[in-house]
Protein backbone atom coordinates (compact mmCIF):
# COMPACT_ATOMS: atom_id res chain seq x y z
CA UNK A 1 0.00 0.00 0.00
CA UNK A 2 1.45 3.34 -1.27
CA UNK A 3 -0.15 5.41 1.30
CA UNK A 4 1.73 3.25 4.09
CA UNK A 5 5.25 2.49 2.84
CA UNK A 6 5.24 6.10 2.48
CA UNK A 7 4.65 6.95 6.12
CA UNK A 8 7.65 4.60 6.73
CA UNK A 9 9.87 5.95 4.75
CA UNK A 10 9.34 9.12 6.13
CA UNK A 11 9.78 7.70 9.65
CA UNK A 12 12.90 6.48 8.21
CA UNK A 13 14.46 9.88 6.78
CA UNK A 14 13.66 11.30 10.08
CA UNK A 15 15.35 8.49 12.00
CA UNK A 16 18.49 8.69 9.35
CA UNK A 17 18.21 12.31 9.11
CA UNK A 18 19.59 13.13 12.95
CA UNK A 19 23.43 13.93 11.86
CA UNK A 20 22.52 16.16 8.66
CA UNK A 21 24.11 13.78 6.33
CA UNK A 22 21.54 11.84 4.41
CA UNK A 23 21.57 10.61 0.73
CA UNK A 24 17.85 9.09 -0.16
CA UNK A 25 18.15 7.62 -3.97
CA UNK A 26 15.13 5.76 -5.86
CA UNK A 27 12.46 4.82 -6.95
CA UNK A 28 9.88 7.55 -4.86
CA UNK A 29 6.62 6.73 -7.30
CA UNK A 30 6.34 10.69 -7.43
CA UNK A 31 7.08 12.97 -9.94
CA UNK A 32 7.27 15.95 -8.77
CA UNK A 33 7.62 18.45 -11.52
CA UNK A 34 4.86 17.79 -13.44
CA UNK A 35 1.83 15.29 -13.54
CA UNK A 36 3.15 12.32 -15.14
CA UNK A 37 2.89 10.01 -11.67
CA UNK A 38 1.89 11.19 -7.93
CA UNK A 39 -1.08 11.86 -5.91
CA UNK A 40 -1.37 14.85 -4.01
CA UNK A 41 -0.95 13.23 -0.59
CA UNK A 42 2.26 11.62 -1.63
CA UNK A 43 3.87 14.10 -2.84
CA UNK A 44 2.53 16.99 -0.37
CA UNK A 45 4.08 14.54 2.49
CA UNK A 46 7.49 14.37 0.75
CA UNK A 47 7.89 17.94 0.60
CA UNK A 48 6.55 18.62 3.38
CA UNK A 49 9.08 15.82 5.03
CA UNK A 50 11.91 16.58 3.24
CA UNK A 51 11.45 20.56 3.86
CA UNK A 52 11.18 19.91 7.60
CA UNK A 53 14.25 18.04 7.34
CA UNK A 54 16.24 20.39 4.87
CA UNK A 55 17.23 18.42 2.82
CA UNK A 56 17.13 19.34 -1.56
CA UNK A 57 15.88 17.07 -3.84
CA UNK A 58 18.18 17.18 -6.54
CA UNK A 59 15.87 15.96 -9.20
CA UNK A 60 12.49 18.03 -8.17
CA UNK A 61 12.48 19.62 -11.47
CA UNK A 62 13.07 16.80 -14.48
CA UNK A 63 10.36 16.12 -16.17
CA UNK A 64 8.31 12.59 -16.03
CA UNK A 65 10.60 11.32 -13.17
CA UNK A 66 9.64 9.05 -10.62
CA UNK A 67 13.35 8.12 -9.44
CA UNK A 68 15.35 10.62 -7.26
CA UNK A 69 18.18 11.48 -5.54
CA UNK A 70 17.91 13.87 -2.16
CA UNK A 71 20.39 14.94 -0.25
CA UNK A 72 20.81 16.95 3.19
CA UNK A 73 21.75 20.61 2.16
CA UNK A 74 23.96 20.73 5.13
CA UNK A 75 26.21 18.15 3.24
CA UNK A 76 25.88 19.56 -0.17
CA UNK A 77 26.98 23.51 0.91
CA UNK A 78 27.99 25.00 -1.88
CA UNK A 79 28.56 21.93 -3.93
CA UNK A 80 28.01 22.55 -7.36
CA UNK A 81 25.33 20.07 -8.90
CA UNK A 82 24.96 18.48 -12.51
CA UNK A 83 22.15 16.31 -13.12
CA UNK A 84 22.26 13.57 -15.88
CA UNK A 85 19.79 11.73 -17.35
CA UNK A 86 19.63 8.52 -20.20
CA UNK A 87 17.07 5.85 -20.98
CA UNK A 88 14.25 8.20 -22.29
CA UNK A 89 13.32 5.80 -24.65
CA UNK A 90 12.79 3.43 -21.95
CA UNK A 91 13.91 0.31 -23.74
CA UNK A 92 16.22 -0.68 -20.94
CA UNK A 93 14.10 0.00 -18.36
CA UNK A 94 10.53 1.50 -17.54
CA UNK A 95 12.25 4.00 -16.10
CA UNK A 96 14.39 6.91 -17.17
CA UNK A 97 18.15 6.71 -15.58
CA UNK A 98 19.04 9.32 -13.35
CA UNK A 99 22.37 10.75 -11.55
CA UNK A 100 23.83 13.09 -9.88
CA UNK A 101 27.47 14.75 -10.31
CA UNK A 102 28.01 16.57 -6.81
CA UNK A 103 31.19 18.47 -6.77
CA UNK A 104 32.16 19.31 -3.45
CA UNK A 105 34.79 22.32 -2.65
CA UNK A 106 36.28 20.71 0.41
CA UNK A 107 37.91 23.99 0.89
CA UNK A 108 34.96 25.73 1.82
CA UNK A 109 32.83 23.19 3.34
């Protein structure tokens, strides 16, 4: 059930959130930039979880994608961020592939 894995993994960002540090990658069954795949209460109580927690999703913005990679913004600081994405055919998959290229001044942060 969508509705209650969801309020688990929330429970379980909070629980791994605690130190600042948290890297949540996959498959979320939201889009969140468009309408392609969500419901309203999933994806309000992401956002509303992952604000509360500050931590950026990376890929909020790509269009028709479900899979995602967040991170806590504490880590990131002024990382610089490139997103990459293959697969939009879909033959290898039926989803899109996704990363991130996070670029970290260690100087600063």
């Amino acid at each position: 059930n969508f509705a209650e894995d969801l309020v688990k993994q929330i429970a379980d960002f909070e629980r791994l959130s605690i130190n600042q540090n948290l890297c949540v990658a996959g498959d979320f069954n939201i889009s969140l930039a468009d309408d392609y795949y969500y419901t309203k209460f999933g994806r309000k109580a992401l956002n509303r979880s992952f604000e509360n927690l500050n931590i950026e999703v990376l890929t909020r913005n790509r269009q028709q994608c479900i899979d995602h990679i967040a991170v806590s913004k504490k880590f990131l600081g002024n990382a610089s961020i490139k997103i990459v994405e293959w697969n939009y055919d879909k033959r290898l998959s039926d989803h899109k592939g996704i990363y991130a290229d996070i670029n970290v001044d260690t100087e600063q942060n």
